[in-house]
Short mmCIF file of C-alpha atoms and ligand atoms in Angstrom, two decimals:
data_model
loop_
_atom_site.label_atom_id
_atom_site.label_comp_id
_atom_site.label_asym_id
_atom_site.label_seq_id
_atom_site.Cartn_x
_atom_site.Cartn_y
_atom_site.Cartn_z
CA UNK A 21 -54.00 32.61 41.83
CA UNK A 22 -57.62 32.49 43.51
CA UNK A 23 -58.95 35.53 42.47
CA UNK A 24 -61.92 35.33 44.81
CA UNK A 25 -61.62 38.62 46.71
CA UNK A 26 -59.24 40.20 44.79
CA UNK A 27 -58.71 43.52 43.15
CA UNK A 28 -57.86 44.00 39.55
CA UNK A 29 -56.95 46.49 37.10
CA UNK A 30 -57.38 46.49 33.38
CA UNK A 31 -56.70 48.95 31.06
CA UNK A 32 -58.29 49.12 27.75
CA UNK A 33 -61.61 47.87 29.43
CA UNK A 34 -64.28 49.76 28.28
CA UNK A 35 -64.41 47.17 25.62
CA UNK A 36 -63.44 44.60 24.24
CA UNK A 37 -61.19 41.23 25.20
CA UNK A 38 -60.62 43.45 28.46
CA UNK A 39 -64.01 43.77 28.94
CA UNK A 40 -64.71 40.35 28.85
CA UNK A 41 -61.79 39.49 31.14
CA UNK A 42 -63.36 41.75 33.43
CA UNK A 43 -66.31 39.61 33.00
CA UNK A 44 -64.68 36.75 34.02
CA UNK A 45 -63.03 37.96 36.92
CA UNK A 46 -66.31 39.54 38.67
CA UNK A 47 -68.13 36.08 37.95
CA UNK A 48 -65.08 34.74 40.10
CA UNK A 49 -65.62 37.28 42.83
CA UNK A 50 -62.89 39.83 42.14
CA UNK A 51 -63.87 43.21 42.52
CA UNK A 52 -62.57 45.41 39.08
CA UNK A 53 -61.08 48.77 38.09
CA UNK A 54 -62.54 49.30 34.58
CA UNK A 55 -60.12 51.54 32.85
CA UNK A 56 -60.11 53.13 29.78
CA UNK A 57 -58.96 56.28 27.55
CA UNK A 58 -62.70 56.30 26.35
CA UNK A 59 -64.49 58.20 29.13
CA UNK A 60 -67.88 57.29 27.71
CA UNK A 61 -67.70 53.87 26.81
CA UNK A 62 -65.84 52.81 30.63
CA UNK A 63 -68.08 54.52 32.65
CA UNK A 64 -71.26 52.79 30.09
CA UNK A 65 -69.46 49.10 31.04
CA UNK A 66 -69.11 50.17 34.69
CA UNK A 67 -72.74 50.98 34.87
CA UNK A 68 -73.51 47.64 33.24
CA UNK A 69 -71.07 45.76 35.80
CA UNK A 70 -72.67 47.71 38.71
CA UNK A 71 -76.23 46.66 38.22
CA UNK A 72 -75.00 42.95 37.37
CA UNK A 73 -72.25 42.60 40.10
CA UNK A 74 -73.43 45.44 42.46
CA UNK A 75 -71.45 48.70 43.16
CA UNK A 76 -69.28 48.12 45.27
CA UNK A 77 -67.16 45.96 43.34
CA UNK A 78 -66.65 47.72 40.56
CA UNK A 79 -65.49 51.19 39.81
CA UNK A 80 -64.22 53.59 36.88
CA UNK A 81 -60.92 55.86 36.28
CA UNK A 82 -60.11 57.23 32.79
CA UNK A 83 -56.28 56.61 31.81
CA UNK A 84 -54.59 57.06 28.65
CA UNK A 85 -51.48 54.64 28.88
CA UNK A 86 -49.13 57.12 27.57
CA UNK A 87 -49.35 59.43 30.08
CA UNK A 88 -47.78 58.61 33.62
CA UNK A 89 -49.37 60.54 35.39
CA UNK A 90 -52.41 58.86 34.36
CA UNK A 91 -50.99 55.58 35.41
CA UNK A 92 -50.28 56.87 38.98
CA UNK A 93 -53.62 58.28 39.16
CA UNK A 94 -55.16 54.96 38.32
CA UNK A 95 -53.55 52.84 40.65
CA UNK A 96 -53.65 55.33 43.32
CA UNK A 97 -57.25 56.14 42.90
CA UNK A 98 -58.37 52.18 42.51
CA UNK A 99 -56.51 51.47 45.62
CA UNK A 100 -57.92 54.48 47.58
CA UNK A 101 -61.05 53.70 46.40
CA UNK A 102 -61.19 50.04 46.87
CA UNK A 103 -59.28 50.56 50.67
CA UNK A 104 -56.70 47.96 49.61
CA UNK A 105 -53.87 47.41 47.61
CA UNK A 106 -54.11 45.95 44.31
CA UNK A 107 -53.43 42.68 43.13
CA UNK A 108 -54.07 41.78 39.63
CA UNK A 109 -52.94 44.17 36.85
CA UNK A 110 -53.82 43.88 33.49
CA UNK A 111 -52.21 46.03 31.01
CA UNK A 112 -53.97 45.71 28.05
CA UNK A 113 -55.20 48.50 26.32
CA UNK A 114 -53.92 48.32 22.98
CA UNK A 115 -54.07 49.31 19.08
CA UNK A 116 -53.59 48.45 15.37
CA UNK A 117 -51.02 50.07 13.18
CA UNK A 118 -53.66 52.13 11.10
CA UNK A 119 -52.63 55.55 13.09
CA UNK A 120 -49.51 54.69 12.15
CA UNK A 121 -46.39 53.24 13.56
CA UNK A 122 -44.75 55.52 15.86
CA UNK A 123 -48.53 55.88 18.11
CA UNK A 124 -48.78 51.84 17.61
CA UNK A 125 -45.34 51.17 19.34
CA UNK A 126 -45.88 53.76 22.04
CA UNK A 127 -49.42 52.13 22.86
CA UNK A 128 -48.27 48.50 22.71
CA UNK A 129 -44.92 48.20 23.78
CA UNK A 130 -43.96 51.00 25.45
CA UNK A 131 -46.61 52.12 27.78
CA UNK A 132 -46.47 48.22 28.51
CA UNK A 133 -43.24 48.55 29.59
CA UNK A 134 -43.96 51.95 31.52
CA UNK A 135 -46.95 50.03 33.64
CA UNK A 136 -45.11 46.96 34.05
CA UNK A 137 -42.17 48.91 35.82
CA UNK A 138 -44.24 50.64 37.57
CA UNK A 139 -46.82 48.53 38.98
CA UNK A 140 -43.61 45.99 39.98
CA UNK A 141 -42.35 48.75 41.88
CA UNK A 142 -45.71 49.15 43.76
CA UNK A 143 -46.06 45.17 44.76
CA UNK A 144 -42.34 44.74 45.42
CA UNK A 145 -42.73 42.76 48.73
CA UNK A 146 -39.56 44.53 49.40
CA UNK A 147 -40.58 48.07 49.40
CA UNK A 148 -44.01 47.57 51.30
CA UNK A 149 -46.34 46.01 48.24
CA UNK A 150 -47.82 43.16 49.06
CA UNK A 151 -46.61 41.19 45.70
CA UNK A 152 -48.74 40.82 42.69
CA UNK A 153 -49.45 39.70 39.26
CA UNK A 154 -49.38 41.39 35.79
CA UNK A 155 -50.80 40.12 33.15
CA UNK A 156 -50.06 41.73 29.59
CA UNK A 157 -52.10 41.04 26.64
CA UNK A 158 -49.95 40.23 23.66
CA UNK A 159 -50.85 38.08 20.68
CA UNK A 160 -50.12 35.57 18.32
CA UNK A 161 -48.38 38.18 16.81
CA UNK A 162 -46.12 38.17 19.31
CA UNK A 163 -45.28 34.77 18.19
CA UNK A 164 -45.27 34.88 14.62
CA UNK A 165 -43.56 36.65 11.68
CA UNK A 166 -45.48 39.85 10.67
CA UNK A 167 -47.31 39.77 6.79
CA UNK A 168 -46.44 43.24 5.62
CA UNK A 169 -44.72 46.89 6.12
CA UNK A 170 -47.90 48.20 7.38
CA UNK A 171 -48.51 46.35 10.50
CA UNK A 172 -44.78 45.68 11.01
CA UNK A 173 -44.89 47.84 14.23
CA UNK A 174 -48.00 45.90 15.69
CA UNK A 175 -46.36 42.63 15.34
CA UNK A 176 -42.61 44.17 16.62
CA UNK A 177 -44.68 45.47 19.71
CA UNK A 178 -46.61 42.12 20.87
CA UNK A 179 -42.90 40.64 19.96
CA UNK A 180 -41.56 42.95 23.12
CA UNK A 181 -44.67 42.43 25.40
CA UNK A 182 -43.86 38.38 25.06
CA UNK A 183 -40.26 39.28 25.57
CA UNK A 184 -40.68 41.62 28.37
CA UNK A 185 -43.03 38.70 29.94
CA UNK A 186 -40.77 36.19 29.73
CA UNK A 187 -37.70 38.35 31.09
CA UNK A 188 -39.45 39.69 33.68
CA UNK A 189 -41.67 36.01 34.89
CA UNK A 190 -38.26 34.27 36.38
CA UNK A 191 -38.62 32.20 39.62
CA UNK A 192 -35.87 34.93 40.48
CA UNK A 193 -37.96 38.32 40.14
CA UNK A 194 -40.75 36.35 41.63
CA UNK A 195 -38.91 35.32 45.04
CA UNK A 196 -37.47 38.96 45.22
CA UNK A 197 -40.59 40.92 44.71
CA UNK A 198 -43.42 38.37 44.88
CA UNK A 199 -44.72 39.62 41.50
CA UNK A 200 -45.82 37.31 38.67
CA UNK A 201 -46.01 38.26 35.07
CA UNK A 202 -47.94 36.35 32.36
CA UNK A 203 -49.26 37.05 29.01
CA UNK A 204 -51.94 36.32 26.92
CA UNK A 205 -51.44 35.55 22.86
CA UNK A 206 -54.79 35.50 21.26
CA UNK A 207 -54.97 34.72 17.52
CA UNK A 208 -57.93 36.98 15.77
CA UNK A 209 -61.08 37.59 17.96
CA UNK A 210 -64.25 39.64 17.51
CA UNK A 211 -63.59 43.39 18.39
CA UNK A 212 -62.95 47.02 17.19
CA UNK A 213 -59.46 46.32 16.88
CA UNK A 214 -59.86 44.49 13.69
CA UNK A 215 -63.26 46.93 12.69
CA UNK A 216 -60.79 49.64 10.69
CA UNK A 217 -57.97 47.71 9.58
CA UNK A 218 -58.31 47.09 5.91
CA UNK A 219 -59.87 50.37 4.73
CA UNK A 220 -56.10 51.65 4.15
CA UNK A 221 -54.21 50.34 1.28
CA UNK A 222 -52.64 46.71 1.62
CA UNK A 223 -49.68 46.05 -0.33
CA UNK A 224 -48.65 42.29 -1.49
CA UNK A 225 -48.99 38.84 0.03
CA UNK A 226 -49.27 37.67 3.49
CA UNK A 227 -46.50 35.47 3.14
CA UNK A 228 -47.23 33.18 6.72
CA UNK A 229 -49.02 33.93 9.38
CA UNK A 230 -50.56 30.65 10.86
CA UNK A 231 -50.64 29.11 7.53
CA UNK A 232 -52.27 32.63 5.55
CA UNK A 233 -49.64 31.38 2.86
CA UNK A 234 -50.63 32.74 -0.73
CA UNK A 235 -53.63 34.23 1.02
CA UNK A 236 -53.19 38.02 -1.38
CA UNK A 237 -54.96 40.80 1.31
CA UNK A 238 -55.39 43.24 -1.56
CA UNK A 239 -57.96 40.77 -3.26
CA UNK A 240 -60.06 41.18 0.38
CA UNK A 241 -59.91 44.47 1.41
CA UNK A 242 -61.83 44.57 4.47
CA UNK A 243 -59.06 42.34 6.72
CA UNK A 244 -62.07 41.54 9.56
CA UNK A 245 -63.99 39.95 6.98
CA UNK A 246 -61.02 38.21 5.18
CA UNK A 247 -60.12 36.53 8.62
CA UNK A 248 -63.60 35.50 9.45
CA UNK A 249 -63.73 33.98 6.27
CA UNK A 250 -60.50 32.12 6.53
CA UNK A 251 -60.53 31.35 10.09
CA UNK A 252 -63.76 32.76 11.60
CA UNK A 253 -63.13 35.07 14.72
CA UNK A 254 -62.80 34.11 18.78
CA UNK A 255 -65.47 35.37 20.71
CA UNK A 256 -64.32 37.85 23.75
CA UNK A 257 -65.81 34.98 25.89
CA UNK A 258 -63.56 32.54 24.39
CA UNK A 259 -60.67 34.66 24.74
CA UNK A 260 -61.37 35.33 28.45
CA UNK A 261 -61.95 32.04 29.41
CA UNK A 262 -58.43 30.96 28.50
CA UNK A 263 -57.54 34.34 30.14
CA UNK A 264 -58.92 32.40 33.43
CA UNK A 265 -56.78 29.95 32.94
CA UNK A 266 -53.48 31.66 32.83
CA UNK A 267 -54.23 33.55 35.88
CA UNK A 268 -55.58 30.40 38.34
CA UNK A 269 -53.32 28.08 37.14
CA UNK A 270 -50.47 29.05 35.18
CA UNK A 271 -46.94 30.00 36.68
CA UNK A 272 -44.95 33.27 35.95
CA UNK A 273 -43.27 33.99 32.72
CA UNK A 274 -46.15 31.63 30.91
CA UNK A 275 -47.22 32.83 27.33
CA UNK A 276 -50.58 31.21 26.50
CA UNK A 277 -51.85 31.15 23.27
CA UNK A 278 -55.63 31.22 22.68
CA UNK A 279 -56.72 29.82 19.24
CA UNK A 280 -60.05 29.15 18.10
CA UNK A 281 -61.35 25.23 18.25
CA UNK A 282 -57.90 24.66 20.34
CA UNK A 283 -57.78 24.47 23.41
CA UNK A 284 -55.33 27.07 25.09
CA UNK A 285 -51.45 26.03 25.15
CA UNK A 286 -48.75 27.55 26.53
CA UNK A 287 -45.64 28.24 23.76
CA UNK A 288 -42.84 27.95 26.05
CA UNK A 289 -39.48 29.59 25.03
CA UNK A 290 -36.61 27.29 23.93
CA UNK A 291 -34.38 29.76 21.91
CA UNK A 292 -31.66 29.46 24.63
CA UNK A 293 -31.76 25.66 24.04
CA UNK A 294 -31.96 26.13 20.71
CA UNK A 295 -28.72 28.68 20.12
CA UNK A 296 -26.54 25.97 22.13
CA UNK A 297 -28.12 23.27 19.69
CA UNK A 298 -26.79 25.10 16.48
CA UNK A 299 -23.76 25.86 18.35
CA UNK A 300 -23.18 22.29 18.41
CA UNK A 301 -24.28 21.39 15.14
CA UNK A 302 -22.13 24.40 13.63
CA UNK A 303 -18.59 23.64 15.94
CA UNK A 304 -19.32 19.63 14.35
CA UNK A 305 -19.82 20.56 11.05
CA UNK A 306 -17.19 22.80 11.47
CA UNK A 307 -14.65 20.15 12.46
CA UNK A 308 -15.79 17.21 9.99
CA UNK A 309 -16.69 19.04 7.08
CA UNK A 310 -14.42 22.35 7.41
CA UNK A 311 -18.20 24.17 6.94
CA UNK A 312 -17.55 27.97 7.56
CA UNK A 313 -21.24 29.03 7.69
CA UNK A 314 -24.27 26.30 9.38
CA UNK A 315 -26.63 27.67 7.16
CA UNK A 316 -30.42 25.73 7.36
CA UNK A 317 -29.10 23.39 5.09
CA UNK A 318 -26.78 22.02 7.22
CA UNK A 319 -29.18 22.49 10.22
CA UNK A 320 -31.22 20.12 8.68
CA UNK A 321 -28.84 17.54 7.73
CA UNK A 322 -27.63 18.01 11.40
CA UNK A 323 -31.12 17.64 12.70
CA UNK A 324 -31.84 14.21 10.69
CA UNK A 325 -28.12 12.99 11.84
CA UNK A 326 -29.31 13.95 15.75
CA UNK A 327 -32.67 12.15 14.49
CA UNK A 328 -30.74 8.53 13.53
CA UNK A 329 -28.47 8.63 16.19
CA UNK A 330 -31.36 9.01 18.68
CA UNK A 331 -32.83 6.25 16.94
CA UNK A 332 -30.46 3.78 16.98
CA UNK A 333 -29.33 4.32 20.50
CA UNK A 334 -33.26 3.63 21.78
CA UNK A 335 -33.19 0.79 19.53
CA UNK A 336 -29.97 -0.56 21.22
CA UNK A 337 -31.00 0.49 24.82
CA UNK A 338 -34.36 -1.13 24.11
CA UNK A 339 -32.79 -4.34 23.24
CA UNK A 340 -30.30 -4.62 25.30
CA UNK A 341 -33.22 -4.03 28.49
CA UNK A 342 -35.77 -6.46 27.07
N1 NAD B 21 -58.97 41.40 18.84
C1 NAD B 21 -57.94 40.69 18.45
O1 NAD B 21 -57.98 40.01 17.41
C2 NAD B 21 -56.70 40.67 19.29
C3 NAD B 21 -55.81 39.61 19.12
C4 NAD B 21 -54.66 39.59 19.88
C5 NAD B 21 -54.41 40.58 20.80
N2 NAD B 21 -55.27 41.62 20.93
C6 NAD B 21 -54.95 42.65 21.92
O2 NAD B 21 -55.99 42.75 22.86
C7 NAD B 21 -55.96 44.03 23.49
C8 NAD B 21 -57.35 44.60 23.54
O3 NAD B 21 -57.78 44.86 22.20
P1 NAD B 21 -59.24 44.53 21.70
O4 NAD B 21 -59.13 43.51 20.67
O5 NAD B 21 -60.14 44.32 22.83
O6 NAD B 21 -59.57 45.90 20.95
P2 NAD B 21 -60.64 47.03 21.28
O7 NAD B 21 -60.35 48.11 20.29
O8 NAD B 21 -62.00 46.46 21.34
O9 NAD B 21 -60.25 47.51 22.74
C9 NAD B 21 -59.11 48.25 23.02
C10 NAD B 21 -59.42 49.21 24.14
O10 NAD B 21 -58.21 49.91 24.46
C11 NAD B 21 -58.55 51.29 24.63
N3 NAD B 21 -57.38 52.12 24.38
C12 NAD B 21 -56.81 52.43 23.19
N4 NAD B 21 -55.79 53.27 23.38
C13 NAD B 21 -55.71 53.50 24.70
C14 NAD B 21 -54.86 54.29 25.51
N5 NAD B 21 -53.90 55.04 24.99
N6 NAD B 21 -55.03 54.26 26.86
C15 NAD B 21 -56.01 53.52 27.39
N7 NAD B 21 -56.87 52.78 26.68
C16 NAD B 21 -56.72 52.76 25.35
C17 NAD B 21 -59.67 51.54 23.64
O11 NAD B 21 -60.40 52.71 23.96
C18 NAD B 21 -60.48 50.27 23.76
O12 NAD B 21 -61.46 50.34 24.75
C19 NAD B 21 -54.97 44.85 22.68
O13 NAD B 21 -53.74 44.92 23.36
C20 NAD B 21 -54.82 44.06 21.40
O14 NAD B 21 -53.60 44.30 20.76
C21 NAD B 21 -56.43 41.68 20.21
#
């Protein structure tokens, strides 16, 4: 999408990565709804985006995510405001587990899910919107296993936003209602999110989380400074830039990843290709060994099998061509 001229929304962007994607988006000539549960801190980044970007393209309305009405009130009010309908929403306000995991779930996943069907709704081409995009900010923790009980619900959450992305970002929905939805999956970057994690008690090792393995939390107990150690920390900037990219160029249901010193991919889903794989694998095994249960085992025997075969049919198709 050219976002020149366009209006966004973004929650959680008083600070922050959606701060700095509303950053990026003014610098591309979009005008912004900042929007943010923190009163103080929006309206102190809508000032600042004001006297940088002028007035008129920016403008402030408190929402907590959990509360409809506050949704309603947010889109209605940016699009009265602004005279137009939206077109970008970015639903990213978002927090750790430390308040706990019930709070953590209803912030991440299910207020997603609550703005998501609502804002569809509004730019259904079908019931008078004029179509859309939606862009949710998950994680790499949406990707990834999580590393302990604690945080369990944070990475369960960003597993549903990258779910609920891809399920809702089909060719089909898009034709239908003219919305897109995309995601973001930043590994660690530099913001309050991280600031308070680590104070509580951390219990055992991280046992894999982009190659943490061994790495013992309780020895560090400050986890911002533990990750800048291991892997230093993105810069908002960084984060938004590959934010930029997902919106201008990427198509719907895309989940990019943004990692630092790599430039941004996006991790498409195979699992459906994957399940009919080891369906194959397990009906073969199945019928030449009598094997009951494909456990990994025989996946990986099956895989190195697949592996030969492939082999020696390029070598034969190679020769017989040349
Ligand atoms: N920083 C990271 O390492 C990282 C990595 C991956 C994903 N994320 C995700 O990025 C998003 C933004 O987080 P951040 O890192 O900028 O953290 P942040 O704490 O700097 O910003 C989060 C913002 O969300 C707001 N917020 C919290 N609860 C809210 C609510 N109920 N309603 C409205 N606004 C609310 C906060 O006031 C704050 O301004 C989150 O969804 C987070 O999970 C962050």
């Amino acid at each position: 999408m050219d976002v020149q001229g366009k209006l966004a929304i973004i929650t959680g962007s008083g600070m922050g990565l959606g701060k700095a994607f509303a950053i990026k988006l003014l610098e591309a000539g979009a005008m912004v709804c900042i929007s943010d549960v923190d009163e103080a801190t929006g309206e102190k980044t809508t000032l600042e985006f004001a006297e940088k970007f002028g007035n008129n393209r920016v403008h402030f309305i408190k929402c907590n995510v959990l509360e409809k009405d506050d949704i309603v009130n947010l889109y209605e009010g940016c699009e009265k405001h602004f005279g137009r309908s939206v077109d970008i929403f970015c639903n990213n306000a978002g927090i750790n587990h430390v308040k706990g995991w019930r709070l953590c779930m209803d912030i991440d996943i299910m207020a997603v899910m609550e703005c998501a069907e609502y804002v569809i709704d509004k730019m259904d081409k079908r019931k008078g919107g004029k179509g859309g995009l939606i862009v949710n900010t998950a994680s790499i923790a949406g990707i990834v296993v999580g590393w302990n009980r604690e945080s369990a619900c944070y990475f369960v959450a960003k597993h549903g936003v990258v779910v609920l992305t891809r399920t809702l970002g089909t060719s089909k929905l898009l034709k239908e209602t003219g919305v897109k939805v995309q995601c973001i999956c930043p590994s660690f970057a530099d913001t309050n999110i991280l600031a308070d994690i680590g104070t509580q008690a951390f219990s055992g090792p991280i046992s894999d989380v982009g190659g943490m393995q061994g790495f013992l939390i309780n020895k560090i107990p400050i986890l911002k400074a533990a990750v800048e150690k291991k892997f230093g920390l993105m810069t908002p900037e960084y984060v938004a830039e590959g934010f930029m990219k997902l919106v201008t160029k990427c198509n719907t249901g895309d989940a990019i990843c943004i990692v630092k010193d790599v430039p941004p991919f996006i991790y498409n889903d195979m699992s459906k290709e994957f399940v009919m794989f080891l369906g194959i694998g397990a009906k073969l095994f199945k019928a030449a060994f009598g094997v009951e249960l494909f456990t990994p085992q025989h996946q990986m025997a099956f895989f190195l099998m697949v592996f030969i075969l492939a082999n020696v049919l390029l070598h034969f198709l190679t020769s017989f061509l040349f």
